[in-house]
Short mmCIF file of C-alpha atoms in Angstrom, two decimals:
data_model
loop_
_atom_site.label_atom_id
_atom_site.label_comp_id
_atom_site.label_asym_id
_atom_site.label_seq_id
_atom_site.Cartn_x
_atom_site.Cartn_y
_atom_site.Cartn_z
CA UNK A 1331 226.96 271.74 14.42
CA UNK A 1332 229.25 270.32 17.31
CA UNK A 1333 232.03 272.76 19.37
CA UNK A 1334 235.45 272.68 17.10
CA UNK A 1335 236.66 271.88 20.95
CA UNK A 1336 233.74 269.20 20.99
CA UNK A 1337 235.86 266.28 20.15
CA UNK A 1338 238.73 266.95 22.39
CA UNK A 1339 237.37 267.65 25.24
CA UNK A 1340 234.93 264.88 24.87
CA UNK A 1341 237.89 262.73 24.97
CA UNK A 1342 238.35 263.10 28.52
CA UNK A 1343 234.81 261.57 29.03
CA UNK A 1344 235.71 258.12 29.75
CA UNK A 1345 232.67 255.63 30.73
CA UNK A 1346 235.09 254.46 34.12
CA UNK A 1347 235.59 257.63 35.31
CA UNK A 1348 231.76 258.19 35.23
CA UNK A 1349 230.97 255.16 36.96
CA UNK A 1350 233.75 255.40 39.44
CA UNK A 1351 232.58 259.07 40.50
CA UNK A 1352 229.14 257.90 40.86
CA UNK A 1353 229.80 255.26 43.05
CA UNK A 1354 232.60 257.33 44.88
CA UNK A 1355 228.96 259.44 45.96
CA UNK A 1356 226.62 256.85 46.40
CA UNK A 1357 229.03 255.48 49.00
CA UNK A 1358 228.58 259.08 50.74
CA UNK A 1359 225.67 258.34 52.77
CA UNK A 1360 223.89 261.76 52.63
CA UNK A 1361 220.52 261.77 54.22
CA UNK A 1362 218.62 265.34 54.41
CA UNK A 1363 220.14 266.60 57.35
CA UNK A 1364 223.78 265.01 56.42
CA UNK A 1365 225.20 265.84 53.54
CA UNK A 1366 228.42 267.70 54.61
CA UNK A 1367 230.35 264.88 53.85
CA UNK A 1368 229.84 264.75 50.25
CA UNK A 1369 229.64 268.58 49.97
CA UNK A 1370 233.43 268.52 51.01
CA UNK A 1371 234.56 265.09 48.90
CA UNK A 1372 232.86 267.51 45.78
CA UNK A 1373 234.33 271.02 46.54
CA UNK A 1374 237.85 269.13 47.08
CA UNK A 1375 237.48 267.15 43.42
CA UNK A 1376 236.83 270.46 42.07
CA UNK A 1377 240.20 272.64 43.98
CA UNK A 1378 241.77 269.96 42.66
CA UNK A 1379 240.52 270.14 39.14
CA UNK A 1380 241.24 274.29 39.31
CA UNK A 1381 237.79 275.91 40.11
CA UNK A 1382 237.28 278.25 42.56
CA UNK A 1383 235.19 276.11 45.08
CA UNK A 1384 232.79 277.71 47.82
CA UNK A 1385 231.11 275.74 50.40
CA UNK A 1386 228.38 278.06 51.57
CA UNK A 1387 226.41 277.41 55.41
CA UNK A 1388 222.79 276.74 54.73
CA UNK A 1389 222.25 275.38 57.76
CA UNK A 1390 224.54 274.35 60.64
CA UNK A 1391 226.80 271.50 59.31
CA UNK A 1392 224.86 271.94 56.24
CA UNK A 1393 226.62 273.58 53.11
CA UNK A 1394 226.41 273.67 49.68
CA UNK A 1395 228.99 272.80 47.18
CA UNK A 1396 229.94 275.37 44.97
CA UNK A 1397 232.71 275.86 41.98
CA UNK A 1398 233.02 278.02 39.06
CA UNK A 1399 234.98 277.83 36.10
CA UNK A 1400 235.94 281.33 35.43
CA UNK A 1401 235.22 282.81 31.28
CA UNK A 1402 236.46 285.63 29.72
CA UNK A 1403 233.11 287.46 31.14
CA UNK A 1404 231.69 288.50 27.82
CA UNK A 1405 229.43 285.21 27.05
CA UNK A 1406 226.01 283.72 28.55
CA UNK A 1407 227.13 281.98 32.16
CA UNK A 1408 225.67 278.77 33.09
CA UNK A 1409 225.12 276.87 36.20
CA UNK A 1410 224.70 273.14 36.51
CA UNK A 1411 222.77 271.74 40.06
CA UNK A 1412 221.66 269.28 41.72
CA UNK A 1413 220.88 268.20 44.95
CA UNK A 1414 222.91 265.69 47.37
CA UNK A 1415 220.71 264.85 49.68
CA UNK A 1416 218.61 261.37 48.94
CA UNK A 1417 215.15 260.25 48.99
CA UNK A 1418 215.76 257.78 52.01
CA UNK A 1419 218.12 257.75 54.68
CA UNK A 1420 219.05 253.90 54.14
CA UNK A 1421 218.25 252.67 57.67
CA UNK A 1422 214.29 252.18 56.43
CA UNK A 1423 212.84 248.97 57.59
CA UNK A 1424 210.17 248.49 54.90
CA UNK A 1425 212.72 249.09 52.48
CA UNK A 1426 214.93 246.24 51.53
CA UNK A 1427 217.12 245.54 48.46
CA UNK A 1428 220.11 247.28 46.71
CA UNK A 1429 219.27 250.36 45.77
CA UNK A 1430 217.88 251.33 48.79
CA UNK A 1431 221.38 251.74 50.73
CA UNK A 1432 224.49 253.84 50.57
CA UNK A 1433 226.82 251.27 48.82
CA UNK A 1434 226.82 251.06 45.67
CA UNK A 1435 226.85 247.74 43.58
CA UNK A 1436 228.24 247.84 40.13
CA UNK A 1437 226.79 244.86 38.15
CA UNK A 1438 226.29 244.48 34.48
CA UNK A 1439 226.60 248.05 33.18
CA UNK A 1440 224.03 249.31 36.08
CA UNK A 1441 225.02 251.70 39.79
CA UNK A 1442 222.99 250.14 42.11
CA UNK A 1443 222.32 252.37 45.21
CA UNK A 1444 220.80 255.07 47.22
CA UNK A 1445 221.20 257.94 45.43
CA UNK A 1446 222.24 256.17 42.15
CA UNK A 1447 218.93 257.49 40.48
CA UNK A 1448 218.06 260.87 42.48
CA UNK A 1449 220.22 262.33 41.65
CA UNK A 1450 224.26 261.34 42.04
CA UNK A 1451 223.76 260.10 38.33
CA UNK A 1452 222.73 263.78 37.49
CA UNK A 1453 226.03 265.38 39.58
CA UNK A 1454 228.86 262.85 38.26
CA UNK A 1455 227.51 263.73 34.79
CA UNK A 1456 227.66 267.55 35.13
CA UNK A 1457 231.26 267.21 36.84
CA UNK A 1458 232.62 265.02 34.86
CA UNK A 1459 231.50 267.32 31.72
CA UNK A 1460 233.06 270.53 33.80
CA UNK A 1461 236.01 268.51 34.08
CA UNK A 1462 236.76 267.50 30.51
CA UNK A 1463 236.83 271.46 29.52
CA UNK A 1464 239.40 272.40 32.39
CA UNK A 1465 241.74 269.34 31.16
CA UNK A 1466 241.21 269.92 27.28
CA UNK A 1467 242.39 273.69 27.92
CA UNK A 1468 238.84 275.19 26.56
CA UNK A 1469 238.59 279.21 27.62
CA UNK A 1470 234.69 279.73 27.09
CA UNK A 1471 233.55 283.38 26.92
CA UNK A 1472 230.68 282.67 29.88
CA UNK A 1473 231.07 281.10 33.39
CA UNK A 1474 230.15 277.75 34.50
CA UNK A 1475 229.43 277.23 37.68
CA UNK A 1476 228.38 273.41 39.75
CA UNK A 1477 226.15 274.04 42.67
CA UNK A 1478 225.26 270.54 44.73
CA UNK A 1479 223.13 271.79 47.43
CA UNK A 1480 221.48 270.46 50.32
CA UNK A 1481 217.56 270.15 51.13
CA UNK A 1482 216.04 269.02 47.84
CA UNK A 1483 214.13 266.08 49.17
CA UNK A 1484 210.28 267.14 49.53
CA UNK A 1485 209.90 266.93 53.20
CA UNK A 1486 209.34 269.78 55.48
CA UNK A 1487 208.77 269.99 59.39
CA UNK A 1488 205.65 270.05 60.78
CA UNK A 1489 203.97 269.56 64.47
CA UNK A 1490 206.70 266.99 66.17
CA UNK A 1491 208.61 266.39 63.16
CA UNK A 1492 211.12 269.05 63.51
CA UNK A 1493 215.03 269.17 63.18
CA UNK A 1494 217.51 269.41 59.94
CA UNK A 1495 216.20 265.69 59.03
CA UNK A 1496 213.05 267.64 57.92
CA UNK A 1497 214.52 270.42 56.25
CA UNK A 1498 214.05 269.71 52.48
CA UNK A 1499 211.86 271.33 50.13
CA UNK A 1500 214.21 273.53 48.17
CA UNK A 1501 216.54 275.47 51.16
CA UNK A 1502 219.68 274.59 49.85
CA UNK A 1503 218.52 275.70 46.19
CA UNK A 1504 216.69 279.21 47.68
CA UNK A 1505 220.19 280.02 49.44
CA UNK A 1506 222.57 279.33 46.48
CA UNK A 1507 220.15 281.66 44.46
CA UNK A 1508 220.29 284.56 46.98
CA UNK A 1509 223.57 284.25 48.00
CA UNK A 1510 225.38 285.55 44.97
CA UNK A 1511 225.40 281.94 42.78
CA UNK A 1512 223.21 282.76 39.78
CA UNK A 1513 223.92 282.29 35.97
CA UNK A 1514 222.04 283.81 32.59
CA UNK A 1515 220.61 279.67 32.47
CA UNK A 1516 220.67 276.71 34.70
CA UNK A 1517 220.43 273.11 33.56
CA UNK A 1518 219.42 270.70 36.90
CA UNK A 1519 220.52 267.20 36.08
CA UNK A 1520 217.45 265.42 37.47
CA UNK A 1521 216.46 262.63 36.42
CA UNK A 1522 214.25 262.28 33.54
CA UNK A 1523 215.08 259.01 31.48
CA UNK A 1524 217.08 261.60 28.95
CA UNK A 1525 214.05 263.94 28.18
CA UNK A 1526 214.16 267.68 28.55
CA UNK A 1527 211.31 269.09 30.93
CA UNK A 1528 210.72 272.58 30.25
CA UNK A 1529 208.08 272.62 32.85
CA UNK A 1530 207.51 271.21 36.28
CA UNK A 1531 204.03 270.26 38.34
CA UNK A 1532 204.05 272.83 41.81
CA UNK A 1533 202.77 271.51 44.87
CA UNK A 1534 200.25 271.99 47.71
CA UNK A 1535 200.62 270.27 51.21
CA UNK A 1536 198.16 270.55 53.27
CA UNK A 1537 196.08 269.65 56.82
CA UNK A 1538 192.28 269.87 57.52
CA UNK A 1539 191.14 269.13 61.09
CA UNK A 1540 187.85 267.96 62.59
CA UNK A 1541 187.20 267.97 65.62
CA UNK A 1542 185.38 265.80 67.94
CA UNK A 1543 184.01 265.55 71.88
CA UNK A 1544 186.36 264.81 74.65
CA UNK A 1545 184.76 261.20 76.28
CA UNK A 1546 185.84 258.06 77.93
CA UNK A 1547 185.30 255.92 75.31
CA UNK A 1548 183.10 253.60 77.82
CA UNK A 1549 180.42 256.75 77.02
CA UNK A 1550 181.14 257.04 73.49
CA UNK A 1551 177.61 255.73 72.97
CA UNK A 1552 175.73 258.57 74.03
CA UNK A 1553 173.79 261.05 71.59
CA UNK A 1554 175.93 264.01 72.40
CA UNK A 1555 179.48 262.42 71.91
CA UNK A 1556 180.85 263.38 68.29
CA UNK A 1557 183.76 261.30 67.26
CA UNK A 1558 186.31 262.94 65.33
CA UNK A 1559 187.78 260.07 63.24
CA UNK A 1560 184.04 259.12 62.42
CA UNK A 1561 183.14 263.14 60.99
CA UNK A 1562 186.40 262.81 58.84
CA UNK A 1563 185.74 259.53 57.39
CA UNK A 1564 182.29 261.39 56.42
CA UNK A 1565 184.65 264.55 55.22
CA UNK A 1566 187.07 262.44 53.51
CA UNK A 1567 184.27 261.46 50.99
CA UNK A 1568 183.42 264.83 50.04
CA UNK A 1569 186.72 265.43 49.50
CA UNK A 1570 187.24 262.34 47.43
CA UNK A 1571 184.80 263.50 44.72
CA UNK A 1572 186.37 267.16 44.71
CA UNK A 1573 189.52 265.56 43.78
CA UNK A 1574 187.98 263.35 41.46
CA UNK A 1575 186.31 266.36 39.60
CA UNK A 1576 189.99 268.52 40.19
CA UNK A 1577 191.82 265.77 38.31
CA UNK A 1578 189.47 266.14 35.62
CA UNK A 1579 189.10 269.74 35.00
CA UNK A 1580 193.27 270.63 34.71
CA UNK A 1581 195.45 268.99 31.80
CA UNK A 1582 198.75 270.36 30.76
CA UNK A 1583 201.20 268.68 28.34
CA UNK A 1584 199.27 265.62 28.37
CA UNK A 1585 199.62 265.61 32.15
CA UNK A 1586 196.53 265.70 34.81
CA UNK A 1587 197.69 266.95 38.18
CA UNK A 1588 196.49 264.25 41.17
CA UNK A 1589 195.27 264.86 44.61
CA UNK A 1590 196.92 262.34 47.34
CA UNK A 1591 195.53 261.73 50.72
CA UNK A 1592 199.33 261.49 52.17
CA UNK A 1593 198.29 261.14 56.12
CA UNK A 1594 195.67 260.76 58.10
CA UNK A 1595 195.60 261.21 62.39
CA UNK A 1596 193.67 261.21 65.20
CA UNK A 1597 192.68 259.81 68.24
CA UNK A 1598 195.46 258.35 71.21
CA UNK A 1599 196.62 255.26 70.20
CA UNK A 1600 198.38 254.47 73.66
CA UNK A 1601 194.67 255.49 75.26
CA UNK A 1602 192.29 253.93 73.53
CA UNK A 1603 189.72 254.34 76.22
CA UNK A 1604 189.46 258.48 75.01
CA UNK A 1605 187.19 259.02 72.48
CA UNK A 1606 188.83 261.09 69.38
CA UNK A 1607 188.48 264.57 70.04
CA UNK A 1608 190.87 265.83 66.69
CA UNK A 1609 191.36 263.98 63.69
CA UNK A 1610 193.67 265.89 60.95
CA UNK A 1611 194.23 264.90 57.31
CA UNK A 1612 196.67 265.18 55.09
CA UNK A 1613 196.62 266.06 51.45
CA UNK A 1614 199.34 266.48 49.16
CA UNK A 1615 198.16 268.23 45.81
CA UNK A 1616 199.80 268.61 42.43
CA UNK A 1617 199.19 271.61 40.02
CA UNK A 1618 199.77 272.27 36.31
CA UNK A 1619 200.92 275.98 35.09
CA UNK A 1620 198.35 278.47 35.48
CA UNK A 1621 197.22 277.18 38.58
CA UNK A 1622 197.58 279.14 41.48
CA UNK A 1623 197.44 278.18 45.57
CA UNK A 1624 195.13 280.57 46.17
CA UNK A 1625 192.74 279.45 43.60
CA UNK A 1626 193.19 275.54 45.05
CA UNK A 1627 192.56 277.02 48.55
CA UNK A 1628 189.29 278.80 47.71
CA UNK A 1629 187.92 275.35 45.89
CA UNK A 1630 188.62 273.17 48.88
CA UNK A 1631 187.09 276.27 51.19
CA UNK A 1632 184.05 275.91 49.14
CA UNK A 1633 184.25 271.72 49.65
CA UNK A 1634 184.79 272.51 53.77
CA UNK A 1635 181.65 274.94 53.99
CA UNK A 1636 179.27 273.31 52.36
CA UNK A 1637 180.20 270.16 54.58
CA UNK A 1638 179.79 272.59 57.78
CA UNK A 1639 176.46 273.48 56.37
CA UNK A 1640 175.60 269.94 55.56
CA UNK A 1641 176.75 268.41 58.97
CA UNK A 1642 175.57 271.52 61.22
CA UNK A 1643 178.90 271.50 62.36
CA UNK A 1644 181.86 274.38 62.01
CA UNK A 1645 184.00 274.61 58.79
CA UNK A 1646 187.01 272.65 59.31
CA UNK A 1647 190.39 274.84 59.54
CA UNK A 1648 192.47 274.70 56.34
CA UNK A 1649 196.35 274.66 56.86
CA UNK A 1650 198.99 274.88 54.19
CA UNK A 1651 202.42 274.46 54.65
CA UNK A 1652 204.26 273.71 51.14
CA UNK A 1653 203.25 276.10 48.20
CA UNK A 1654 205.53 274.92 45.73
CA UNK A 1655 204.73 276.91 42.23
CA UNK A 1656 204.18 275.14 38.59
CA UNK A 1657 206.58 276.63 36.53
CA UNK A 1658 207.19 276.24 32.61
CA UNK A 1659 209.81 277.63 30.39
CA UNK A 1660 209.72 279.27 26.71
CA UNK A 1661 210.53 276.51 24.94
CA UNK A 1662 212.43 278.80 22.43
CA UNK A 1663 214.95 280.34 25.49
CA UNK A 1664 218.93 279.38 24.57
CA UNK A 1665 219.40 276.99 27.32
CA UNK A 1666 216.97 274.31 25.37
CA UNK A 1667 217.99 275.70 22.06
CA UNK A 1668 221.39 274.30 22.67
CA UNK A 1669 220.35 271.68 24.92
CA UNK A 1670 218.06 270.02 22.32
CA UNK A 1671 220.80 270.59 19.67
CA UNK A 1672 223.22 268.81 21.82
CA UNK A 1673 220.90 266.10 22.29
CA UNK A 1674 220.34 265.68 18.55
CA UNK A 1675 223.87 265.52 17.72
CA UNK A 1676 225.04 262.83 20.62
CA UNK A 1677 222.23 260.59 20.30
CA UNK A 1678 220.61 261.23 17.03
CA UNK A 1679 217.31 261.96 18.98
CA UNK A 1680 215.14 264.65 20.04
CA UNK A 1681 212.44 263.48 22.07
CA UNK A 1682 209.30 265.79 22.75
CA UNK A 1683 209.67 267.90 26.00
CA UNK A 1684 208.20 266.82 28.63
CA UNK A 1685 206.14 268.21 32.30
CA UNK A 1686 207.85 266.58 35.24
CA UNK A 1687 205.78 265.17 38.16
CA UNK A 1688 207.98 265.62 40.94
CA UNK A 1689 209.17 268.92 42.80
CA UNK A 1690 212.39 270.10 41.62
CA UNK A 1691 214.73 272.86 42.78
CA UNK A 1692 214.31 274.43 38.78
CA UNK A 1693 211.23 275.98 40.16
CA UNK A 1694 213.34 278.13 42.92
CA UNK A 1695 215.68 278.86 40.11
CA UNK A 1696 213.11 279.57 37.33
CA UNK A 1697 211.40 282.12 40.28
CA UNK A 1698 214.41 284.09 41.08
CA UNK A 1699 214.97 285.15 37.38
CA UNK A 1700 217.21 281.89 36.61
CA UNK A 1701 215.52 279.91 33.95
CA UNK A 1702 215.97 276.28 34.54
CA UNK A 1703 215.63 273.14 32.18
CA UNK A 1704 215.51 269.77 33.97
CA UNK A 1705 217.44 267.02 31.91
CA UNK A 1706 219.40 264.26 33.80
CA UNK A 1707 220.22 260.87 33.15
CA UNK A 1708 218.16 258.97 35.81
CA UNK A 1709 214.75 257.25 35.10
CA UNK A 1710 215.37 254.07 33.09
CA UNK A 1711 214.21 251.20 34.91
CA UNK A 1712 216.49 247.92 34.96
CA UNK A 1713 214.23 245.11 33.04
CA UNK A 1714 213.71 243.26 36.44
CA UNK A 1715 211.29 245.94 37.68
CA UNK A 1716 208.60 245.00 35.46
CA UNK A 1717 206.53 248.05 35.78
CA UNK A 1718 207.26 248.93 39.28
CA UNK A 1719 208.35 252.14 40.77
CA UNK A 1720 211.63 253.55 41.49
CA UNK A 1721 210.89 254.22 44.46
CA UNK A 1722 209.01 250.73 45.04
CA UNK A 1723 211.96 248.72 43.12
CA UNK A 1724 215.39 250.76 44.48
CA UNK A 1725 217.66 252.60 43.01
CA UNK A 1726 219.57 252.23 40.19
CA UNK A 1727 220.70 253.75 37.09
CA UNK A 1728 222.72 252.49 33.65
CA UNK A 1729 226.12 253.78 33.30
CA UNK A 1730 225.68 254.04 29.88
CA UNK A 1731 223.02 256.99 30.38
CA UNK A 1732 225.51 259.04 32.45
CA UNK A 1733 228.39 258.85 30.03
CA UNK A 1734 225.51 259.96 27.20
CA UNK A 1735 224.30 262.78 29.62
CA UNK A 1736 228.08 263.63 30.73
CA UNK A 1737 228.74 264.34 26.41
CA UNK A 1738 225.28 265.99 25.94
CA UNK A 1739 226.57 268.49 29.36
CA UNK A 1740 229.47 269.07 27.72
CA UNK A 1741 228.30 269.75 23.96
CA UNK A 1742 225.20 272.46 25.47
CA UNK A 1743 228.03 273.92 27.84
CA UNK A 1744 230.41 274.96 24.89
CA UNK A 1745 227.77 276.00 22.85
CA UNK A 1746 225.73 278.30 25.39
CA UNK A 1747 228.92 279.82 26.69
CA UNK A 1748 230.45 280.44 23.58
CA UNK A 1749 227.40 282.76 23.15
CA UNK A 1750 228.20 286.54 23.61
CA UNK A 1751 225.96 287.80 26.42
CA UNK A 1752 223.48 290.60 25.22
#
């Protein structure tokens, strides 16, 4: 059964001022690394709209956007996030088309942009549903707080590649949830074509080396001269098969985690007359729950010995440097009690719950003793894409979606926080 403030404040979810907030941010350029400017456009919509606004430092020019709308301090406080920063930076040269830069196109009921899909759609939703509560008058028992934060985007710095521009992977997310912003639930308005994901794939990155003999290359013939690119093409086929077998042996929700060879280097391409001495791989791995690194580490130890044995040669050295934990939710928790309700009564559906692929900051909540449910209005793919990939096709996402996922905010807000804490 819907809020008795339900109605009324849904009233103040109109489908313009959806799509005029989302395309207010996708005009925001926000790269990792830059995404001040649309930290302060968000904290000074919400001053404006009465919350008490925060914009904590992550980083240098880096802070998080943070509001709260204030309860009576008796009920069950919730936080809705979301990241700012966007998958590209909009200056790519292999990617062309509309939804791959900060301007957004409005064009037949569809935000075309960067940032349209992941995850702008998610934030104007969640605002826009904070919003309609402060203007109907609604006094909830628990807190809601908005938290847009900074360094989502799975990227991290590694060898050269160092610098803010590589500072994803959860940061902004880690600091809100130390630094005093926490809430009895969180809902994270990723995208996920309107289904609720109650659990979320971790992942592994990691980098196994090889090395080789250091040559002119005008002696690379000789018996003694190892090259290094040549023993990893040889490695990289043992470690085809253990993925291969990996793949097969984990299944969780329907879902089999994969095994991606992400990167490969080695040798000088500016001095081609050196043989390869090094040759690293890269390998970005996906787990289900009940997987653990360690376990994934001691399986691809086992692949990297038995090669050394094989070849005569040492093991390789094993490198991680993300360890991003699986995480899944009791399915019976109040967040996607009144989350699936809310769903139910604003779109006469309830679709099964879902694992979702991607990293997403509801694992650093879920860890730190904030349970967090991924639902967001992003995913749909315009009919023009014909099968391809967001990420292949550009950004986009139907207006339509938000304003459902805006009402669906709203509806599991008033119920949760209507709730009298235990």
């Amino acid at each position: 059964m819907a809020h008795p403030d339900f109605a009324r404040a849904a009233a103040h979810i109109a489908p313009e001022n959806v799509r005029d907030l989302l395309i207010d941010l996708v005009n925001i350029p926000s790269p990792t690394g830059s995404e001040s400017n649309v930290a302060q456009y968000l904290v000074e919509r919400m001053g404006r709209s009465g919350l008490v606004t925060d914009l904590p430092l992550v980083d240098a020019g880096r802070p998080n956007a943070v509001g709260h709308l204030r309860g009576s301090g008796d009920g069950l406080n919730l936080l809705f996030t979301g990241h700012m920063d966007t998958s590209y930076s909009g200056e790519e040269e292999h990617l062309a088309g509309e939804g791959f830069r900060p301007k957004a196109i409005f064009r037949d009921g569809w935000v075309w942009g960067l940032g349209a899909n992941n995850m702008k759609s998610g934030l104007a939703s969640a605002l826009i549903a904070i919003e309609a509560i402060v203007k109907a008058g609604v006094r909830l028992d628990g807190d809601i707080t908005f938290g847009a934060v900074v360094g989502e985007i799975e990227k991290t710095a590694i060898e050269e590649f160092q610098g803010v521009e590589y500072s994803g992977y959860g940061i902004g997310t880690r600091h809100l949830v130390t630094h005093g912003v926490t809430a009895d639930f969180a809902l994270l308005a990723e995208p996920t074509g309107m289904r609720i994901a109650v659990a979320n794939m971790g992942c592994i990155w990691l980098r196994i080396t090889v090395g080789g003999t250091i040559a002119h290359s005008a002696l690379a013939n000789k018996p003694n001269v190892i090259n290094a690119i040549a023993v990893m093409h040889d490695l990289q086929n043992d470690i085809a098969k253990w993925a291969q077998d990996y793949e097969a042996a984990h299944l969780y929700m329907g879902e089999r985690p994969n095994v991606t060879i992400a990167a490969i280097r080695g040798g000088v391409p500016w001095r081609l007359s050196r043989n390869p001495y090094s040759c690293s791989l890269y390998l970005d791995i996906r787990t289900v729950p009940g997987q653990t690194v360690d376990a994934v580490k001691r399986d691809l130890r086992w692949v990297l010995r038995a090669f050394a044995q094989r070849t005569g040669g040492p093991e390789p050295p094993l490198h991680v440097y993300v360890s991003d934990p699986p995480t899944v939710l009791d399915e019976k928790l109040p967040i996607i009690q009144a989350l699936r309700a809310a769903q139910k009564d604003i779109t006469g559906q309830s679709p099964p719950a879902i694992l979702r692929r991607p990293g997403a900051d509801s694992v650093h909540l879920t860890a730190y003793g904030v349970p967090c449910v991924a639902f967001g209005p992003g995913g749909r793919m315009h009919p023009d894409a014909r099968g391809a990939s967001m990420h292949a096709f550009g950004e986009h996402v139907l207006v339509d979606d938000c304003v459902a996922a805006a009402r669906i905010y709203l509806a599991t807000a008033l119920d949760l926080c209507s709730r009298k804490a235990p």
